[in-house]
């Protein structure tokens, strides 16, 4: 994979890996499994592990020199040494949505370079929507479950904030009171709940305007969607206590080899960058 740090990155190999991981997930999702009641050996766990195995093999073949921080590996205690450039992988984001069988779960592969998500792929295998960026622009395509590639797709871009009110997205399964209070401070026309990193992609595609997230998330949950949103013209603003400035959420290597320190601060994703002062003001609740 061509991966010069300044130039756009060819993400076709990442797209292929995400599609293959999606096939592994769908084989379990649509298979004859007993909804995920068991903690160990549950379909979710099997799907997470199968998808991550596909991605780790693909990355090892395509980019053997770039370390990978992946959710399941970190859970098992495998954390690479700190590096300025690394992949961040959430093989199945939206565990609760997988269990609910509502289709709102995604495969996520991001490339971080000095704290910035410079490339990413987000694939929702149940719907066939795939979003990606290699840095130059953000694109999306709809694929069939057996697709091996996504083609050129179409460009996606954020939209200007509508005068009639904002479409706001919130987590379907991890909503919190503070997020609701923040949303009440915004000029809202519609609030929609959705699972997983798809929320960032919906903002990137101009189908929503704001995604506030004050309940906890991990860096791998949002890095690929953040890359897509950034390339589509949007921002993910970090909300630090008392912070008065719009700071882009940054990524950092784990604080130690046990993987601690990979939590995100609270954040608000916005499509129209001119919304930054509006959402920051609303966040002072
Ligand atoms: N208490 C907590 N601490 C850290 N992350 C949490 C969390 N509760 C939920 N999350 C994160 O929120 C993600 C789901 O986001 P959403 O609510 O937008 O669908 C989860 O991803 P997984 O489903 O991959 O575990 C998980 O990483
Ligand atoms: Mg996740």
Short mmCIF file of C-alpha atoms and ligand atoms in Angstrom, two decimals:
data_model
loop_
_atom_site.label_atom_id
_atom_site.label_comp_id
_atom_site.label_asym_id
_atom_site.label_seq_id
_atom_site.Cartn_x
_atom_site.Cartn_y
_atom_site.Cartn_z
CA UNK A 1 0.00 0.00 0.00
CA UNK A 2 1.37 3.44 -0.96
CA UNK A 3 1.45 5.31 2.32
CA UNK A 4 3.66 8.41 2.09
CA UNK A 5 2.72 10.63 5.02
CA UNK A 6 1.96 13.79 2.99
CA UNK A 7 0.36 12.26 -0.12
CA UNK A 8 -3.08 10.68 -0.41
CA UNK A 9 -3.06 7.03 0.56
CA UNK A 10 -4.34 4.28 -1.73
CA UNK A 11 -6.93 2.64 0.49
CA UNK A 12 -7.99 -0.13 -1.88
CA UNK A 13 -6.19 -2.75 0.25
CA UNK A 14 -7.95 -1.43 3.38
CA UNK A 15 -11.30 -1.57 1.56
CA UNK A 16 -10.67 -5.19 0.54
CA UNK A 17 -9.85 -6.10 4.13
CA UNK A 18 -12.98 -4.37 5.44
CA UNK A 19 -15.15 -6.17 2.88
CA UNK A 20 -13.61 -9.52 3.77
CA UNK A 21 -14.08 -8.80 7.49
CA UNK A 22 -17.70 -7.89 6.73
CA UNK A 23 -18.24 -11.25 5.04
CA UNK A 24 -16.85 -13.00 8.12
CA UNK A 25 -19.25 -11.02 10.33
CA UNK A 26 -22.27 -11.63 8.11
CA UNK A 27 -21.59 -15.37 8.04
CA UNK A 28 -22.14 -15.31 11.81
CA UNK A 29 -24.85 -12.61 11.85
CA UNK A 30 -27.06 -14.34 9.32
CA UNK A 31 -26.13 -17.83 10.45
CA UNK A 32 -28.15 -20.01 12.74
CA UNK A 33 -26.87 -18.62 16.02
CA UNK A 34 -28.51 -18.20 19.33
CA UNK A 35 -28.68 -14.43 20.03
CA UNK A 36 -25.69 -13.33 22.07
CA UNK A 37 -26.71 -14.30 25.57
CA UNK A 38 -23.49 -16.08 26.46
CA UNK A 39 -20.53 -13.99 27.51
CA UNK A 40 -17.89 -16.26 26.07
CA UNK A 41 -18.23 -17.89 22.70
CA UNK A 42 -21.17 -15.62 21.87
CA UNK A 43 -21.80 -14.77 18.23
CA UNK A 44 -20.59 -11.24 18.91
CA UNK A 45 -17.31 -12.46 20.27
CA UNK A 46 -16.89 -14.89 17.41
CA UNK A 47 -17.72 -12.19 14.86
CA UNK A 48 -15.33 -9.68 16.49
CA UNK A 49 -12.54 -12.22 16.49
CA UNK A 50 -13.15 -13.48 12.96
CA UNK A 51 -13.22 -9.95 11.56
CA UNK A 52 -10.14 -8.85 13.46
CA UNK A 53 -8.20 -11.92 12.31
CA UNK A 54 -8.96 -11.03 8.68
CA UNK A 55 -7.85 -7.43 9.16
CA UNK A 56 -4.68 -8.25 11.09
CA UNK A 57 -3.59 -10.71 8.40
CA UNK A 58 -4.35 -8.19 5.67
CA UNK A 59 -2.43 -5.40 7.37
CA UNK A 60 0.51 -7.68 8.14
CA UNK A 61 0.71 -8.61 4.44
CA UNK A 62 0.16 -5.09 3.05
CA UNK A 63 1.98 -2.93 5.61
CA UNK A 64 4.20 -5.13 7.77
CA UNK A 65 6.13 -2.16 9.18
CA UNK A 66 3.18 -0.22 10.56
CA UNK A 67 2.03 -1.27 14.05
CA UNK A 68 -1.62 -2.08 14.66
CA UNK A 69 -3.72 -1.27 17.72
CA UNK A 70 -6.81 -3.46 17.48
CA UNK A 71 -9.64 -3.83 19.99
CA UNK A 72 -9.59 -7.60 20.45
CA UNK A 73 -5.79 -7.79 20.55
CA UNK A 74 -5.65 -5.07 23.20
CA UNK A 75 -8.29 -6.97 25.22
CA UNK A 76 -5.99 -9.97 25.05
CA UNK A 77 -3.04 -7.87 26.25
CA UNK A 78 -1.32 -7.36 22.89
CA UNK A 79 -0.39 -3.69 22.64
CA UNK A 80 2.40 -2.61 20.27
CA UNK A 81 5.16 -0.27 21.34
CA UNK A 82 4.33 3.42 20.85
CA UNK A 83 4.78 4.74 17.31
CA UNK A 84 3.85 7.98 15.56
CA UNK A 85 2.15 6.11 12.73
CA UNK A 86 -0.13 3.16 13.36
CA UNK A 87 -3.40 1.53 12.40
CA UNK A 88 -6.36 1.64 14.76
CA UNK A 89 -8.89 -1.16 14.24
CA UNK A 90 -12.36 -1.82 15.62
CA UNK A 91 -13.41 -4.98 13.78
CA UNK A 92 -17.04 -4.77 14.91
CA UNK A 93 -18.27 -1.47 16.30
CA UNK A 94 -21.83 -1.52 17.57
CA UNK A 95 -21.91 -4.71 19.62
CA UNK A 96 -25.34 -3.88 21.06
CA UNK A 97 -26.67 -3.28 17.55
CA UNK A 98 -25.30 -6.64 16.39
CA UNK A 99 -27.09 -8.29 19.30
CA UNK A 100 -30.30 -6.33 18.55
CA UNK A 101 -29.96 -7.35 14.91
CA UNK A 102 -30.75 -3.85 13.66
CA UNK A 103 -27.83 -3.79 11.22
CA UNK A 104 -26.15 -0.67 12.67
CA UNK A 105 -22.69 -2.13 13.16
CA UNK A 106 -19.46 -1.41 11.30
CA UNK A 107 -15.95 -2.58 10.48
CA UNK A 108 -13.40 0.19 11.13
CA UNK A 109 -9.80 0.55 9.96
CA UNK A 110 -7.97 3.87 10.42
CA UNK A 111 -4.43 5.05 9.84
CA UNK A 112 -3.17 7.53 12.43
CA UNK A 113 -0.22 9.76 11.65
CA UNK A 114 1.11 11.94 14.47
CA UNK A 115 -2.24 12.05 16.19
CA UNK A 116 -4.29 12.71 13.05
CA UNK A 117 -6.61 10.15 11.36
CA UNK A 118 -5.27 10.47 7.80
CA UNK A 119 -7.06 7.50 6.22
CA UNK A 120 -9.96 5.30 7.12
CA UNK A 121 -12.58 2.79 6.00
CA UNK A 122 -15.98 2.29 7.67
CA UNK A 123 -18.07 -0.60 6.34
CA UNK A 124 -21.60 -1.48 7.46
CA UNK A 125 -21.96 -5.02 6.10
CA UNK A 126 -25.68 -5.39 6.86
CA UNK A 127 -26.61 -2.40 4.69
CA UNK A 128 -23.67 -2.60 2.28
CA UNK A 129 -22.69 1.05 2.84
CA UNK A 130 -18.96 1.64 2.78
CA UNK A 131 -17.20 4.98 3.36
CA UNK A 132 -13.53 5.66 2.94
CA UNK A 133 -10.82 8.25 2.58
CA UNK A 134 -7.18 8.13 1.70
CA UNK A 135 -6.85 11.79 2.65
CA UNK A 136 -7.73 13.53 -0.62
CA UNK A 137 -11.50 13.25 -0.39
CA UNK A 138 -14.21 11.15 1.27
CA UNK A 139 -16.18 8.63 -0.78
CA UNK A 140 -18.96 6.12 -0.31
CA UNK A 141 -20.41 3.18 -2.21
CA UNK A 142 -23.11 0.57 -1.75
CA UNK A 143 -21.84 -2.96 -2.23
CA UNK A 144 -23.31 -6.43 -2.21
CA UNK A 145 -22.27 -8.77 0.61
CA UNK A 146 -19.97 -10.76 -1.68
CA UNK A 147 -18.22 -7.71 -3.21
CA UNK A 148 -14.43 -7.91 -3.33
CA UNK A 149 -13.98 -4.21 -4.07
CA UNK A 150 -16.03 -1.03 -3.79
CA UNK A 151 -15.12 0.62 -7.10
CA UNK A 152 -14.67 4.40 -7.22
CA UNK A 153 -17.81 5.22 -5.23
CA UNK A 154 -19.11 8.77 -5.14
CA UNK A 155 -17.67 11.72 -3.23
CA UNK A 156 -19.41 12.72 -0.01
CA UNK A 157 -19.31 16.13 1.60
CA UNK A 158 -20.73 17.78 4.67
CA UNK A 159 -23.61 20.21 4.23
CA UNK A 160 -23.97 23.80 5.47
CA UNK A 161 -26.01 23.97 8.68
CA UNK A 162 -29.67 24.20 7.59
CA UNK A 163 -31.45 27.40 8.61
CA UNK A 164 -34.52 25.41 9.63
CA UNK A 165 -32.64 23.56 12.38
CA UNK A 166 -30.00 20.90 12.87
CA UNK A 167 -30.31 17.16 12.45
CA UNK A 168 -28.58 15.71 15.51
CA UNK A 169 -27.43 12.13 15.96
CA UNK A 170 -27.15 10.32 19.26
CA UNK A 171 -26.03 6.88 20.31
CA UNK A 172 -28.86 4.38 20.20
CA UNK A 173 -27.50 2.25 23.05
CA UNK A 174 -25.27 4.58 25.09
CA UNK A 175 -27.27 7.79 25.45
CA UNK A 176 -26.62 9.89 28.57
CA UNK A 177 -28.35 12.72 30.40
CA UNK A 178 -25.60 15.27 29.70
CA UNK A 179 -25.87 14.60 25.97
CA UNK A 180 -29.61 15.20 26.13
CA UNK A 181 -29.02 18.44 28.02
CA UNK A 182 -26.49 19.58 25.42
CA UNK A 183 -28.89 18.80 22.57
CA UNK A 184 -31.54 20.93 24.31
CA UNK A 185 -29.18 23.92 23.95
CA UNK A 186 -28.96 23.54 20.15
CA UNK A 187 -31.32 24.79 17.41
CA UNK A 188 -32.56 21.31 16.55
CA UNK A 189 -35.10 20.18 13.97
CA UNK A 190 -34.59 16.46 14.37
CA UNK A 191 -32.83 14.03 16.73
CA UNK A 192 -32.11 10.55 15.41
CA UNK A 193 -30.58 7.62 17.26
CA UNK A 194 -28.10 5.35 15.51
CA UNK A 195 -25.48 2.82 16.48
CA UNK A 196 -21.74 2.70 15.80
CA UNK A 197 -19.38 4.88 13.76
CA UNK A 198 -22.06 5.22 11.10
CA UNK A 199 -23.06 8.43 12.89
CA UNK A 200 -19.80 10.08 11.84
CA UNK A 201 -20.33 8.92 8.25
CA UNK A 202 -23.88 10.31 8.18
CA UNK A 203 -22.51 13.72 9.17
CA UNK A 204 -19.77 13.34 6.55
CA UNK A 205 -22.37 12.60 3.87
CA UNK A 206 -24.48 15.67 4.73
CA UNK A 207 -27.34 13.54 6.09
CA UNK A 208 -26.95 14.99 9.59
CA UNK A 209 -25.23 18.01 11.16
CA UNK A 210 -24.10 17.24 14.70
CA UNK A 211 -23.14 14.16 16.73
CA UNK A 212 -22.42 15.01 20.38
CA UNK A 213 -20.80 12.21 22.40
CA UNK A 214 -20.39 12.81 26.10
CA UNK A 215 -20.59 9.17 27.17
CA UNK A 216 -17.39 7.09 26.92
CA UNK A 217 -15.89 5.82 23.68
CA UNK A 218 -12.56 4.30 22.72
CA UNK A 219 -10.18 5.67 20.11
CA UNK A 220 -10.79 2.74 17.76
CA UNK A 221 -14.55 3.40 17.82
CA UNK A 222 -14.27 6.67 15.98
CA UNK A 223 -10.88 6.98 14.25
CA UNK A 224 -11.97 5.69 10.81
CA UNK A 225 -15.23 7.66 10.88
CA UNK A 226 -13.27 10.72 12.01
CA UNK A 227 -10.92 10.32 9.02
CA UNK A 228 -13.92 10.19 6.67
CA UNK A 229 -15.60 13.19 8.29
CA UNK A 230 -12.40 15.25 8.23
CA UNK A 231 -11.89 14.52 4.53
CA UNK A 232 -15.55 15.43 3.88
CA UNK A 233 -15.01 18.88 5.39
CA UNK A 234 -16.22 18.29 8.96
CA UNK A 235 -14.58 18.25 12.36
CA UNK A 236 -14.51 16.28 15.59
CA UNK A 237 -14.11 18.75 18.43
CA UNK A 238 -12.65 17.60 21.71
CA UNK A 239 -14.59 18.82 24.76
CA UNK A 240 -12.25 19.33 27.65
CA UNK A 241 -13.60 20.68 30.95
CA UNK A 242 -13.70 24.48 30.79
CA UNK A 243 -12.25 24.41 27.28
CA UNK A 244 -13.21 27.53 25.34
CA UNK A 245 -11.50 26.67 22.07
CA UNK A 246 -12.47 24.31 19.30
CA UNK A 247 -9.69 21.72 19.38
CA UNK A 248 -9.69 18.79 16.97
CA UNK A 249 -9.79 15.47 18.81
CA UNK A 250 -6.33 13.88 18.60
CA UNK A 251 -5.15 10.27 18.89
CA UNK A 252 -2.36 9.05 21.08
CA UNK A 253 -0.56 5.81 21.64
CA UNK A 254 -1.60 3.89 24.77
CA UNK A 255 -0.17 5.13 28.03
CA UNK A 256 1.23 1.68 28.78
CA UNK A 257 1.50 -1.78 27.28
CA UNK A 258 -1.71 -2.77 29.07
CA UNK A 259 -3.62 -0.58 26.61
CA UNK A 260 -4.85 1.94 29.15
CA UNK A 261 -5.32 5.51 28.01
CA UNK A 262 -7.15 4.71 24.76
CA UNK A 263 -10.38 6.36 25.91
CA UNK A 264 -11.57 9.49 24.09
CA UNK A 265 -12.49 12.72 25.76
CA UNK A 266 -16.08 13.84 25.26
CA UNK A 267 -16.49 15.21 21.75
CA UNK A 268 -18.88 16.78 19.27
CA UNK A 269 -18.67 15.93 15.57
CA UNK A 270 -19.92 18.66 13.25
CA UNK A 271 -20.44 18.85 9.52
CA UNK A 272 -20.41 22.61 8.92
CA UNK A 273 -17.21 23.99 10.55
CA UNK A 274 -19.07 27.22 11.25
CA UNK A 275 -21.07 25.32 13.87
CA UNK A 276 -17.99 25.13 16.12
CA UNK A 277 -18.79 28.19 18.30
CA UNK A 278 -22.48 27.19 18.51
CA UNK A 279 -21.81 23.66 19.75
CA UNK A 280 -19.03 24.77 22.10
CA UNK A 281 -21.36 27.27 23.72
CA UNK A 282 -24.03 24.56 24.05
CA UNK A 283 -21.48 22.23 25.65
CA UNK A 284 -21.00 24.56 28.64
CA UNK A 285 -23.85 22.94 30.53
N1 LIG B 1 -18.27 2.52 29.40
C1 LIG B 1 -17.64 2.58 28.22
N2 LIG B 1 -16.30 2.81 28.16
C2 LIG B 1 -15.67 2.91 26.99
N3 LIG B 1 -16.29 2.78 25.79
C3 LIG B 1 -17.61 2.54 25.80
C4 LIG B 1 -18.36 2.43 26.99
N4 LIG B 1 -19.66 2.20 26.66
C5 LIG B 1 -19.70 2.15 25.29
N5 LIG B 1 -18.49 2.37 24.79
C6 LIG B 1 -18.09 2.39 23.40
O1 LIG B 1 -19.17 2.84 22.58
C7 LIG B 1 -19.19 2.04 21.42
C8 LIG B 1 -20.57 1.98 20.84
O2 LIG B 1 -20.92 3.25 20.40
P1 LIG B 1 -22.44 3.57 20.02
O3 LIG B 1 -23.18 3.68 21.29
O4 LIG B 1 -22.30 4.88 19.30
O5 LIG B 1 -22.92 2.47 19.13
C9 LIG B 1 -18.74 0.69 21.89
O6 LIG B 1 -18.12 0.04 20.81
P2 LIG B 1 -18.30 -1.57 20.64
O7 LIG B 1 -19.73 -1.80 20.30
O8 LIG B 1 -17.37 -1.86 19.51
O9 LIG B 1 -17.88 -2.17 21.93
C10 LIG B 1 -17.74 0.99 23.01
O10 LIG B 1 -16.39 0.96 22.59
MG1 LIG B 2 -16.48 -0.02 19.08
#
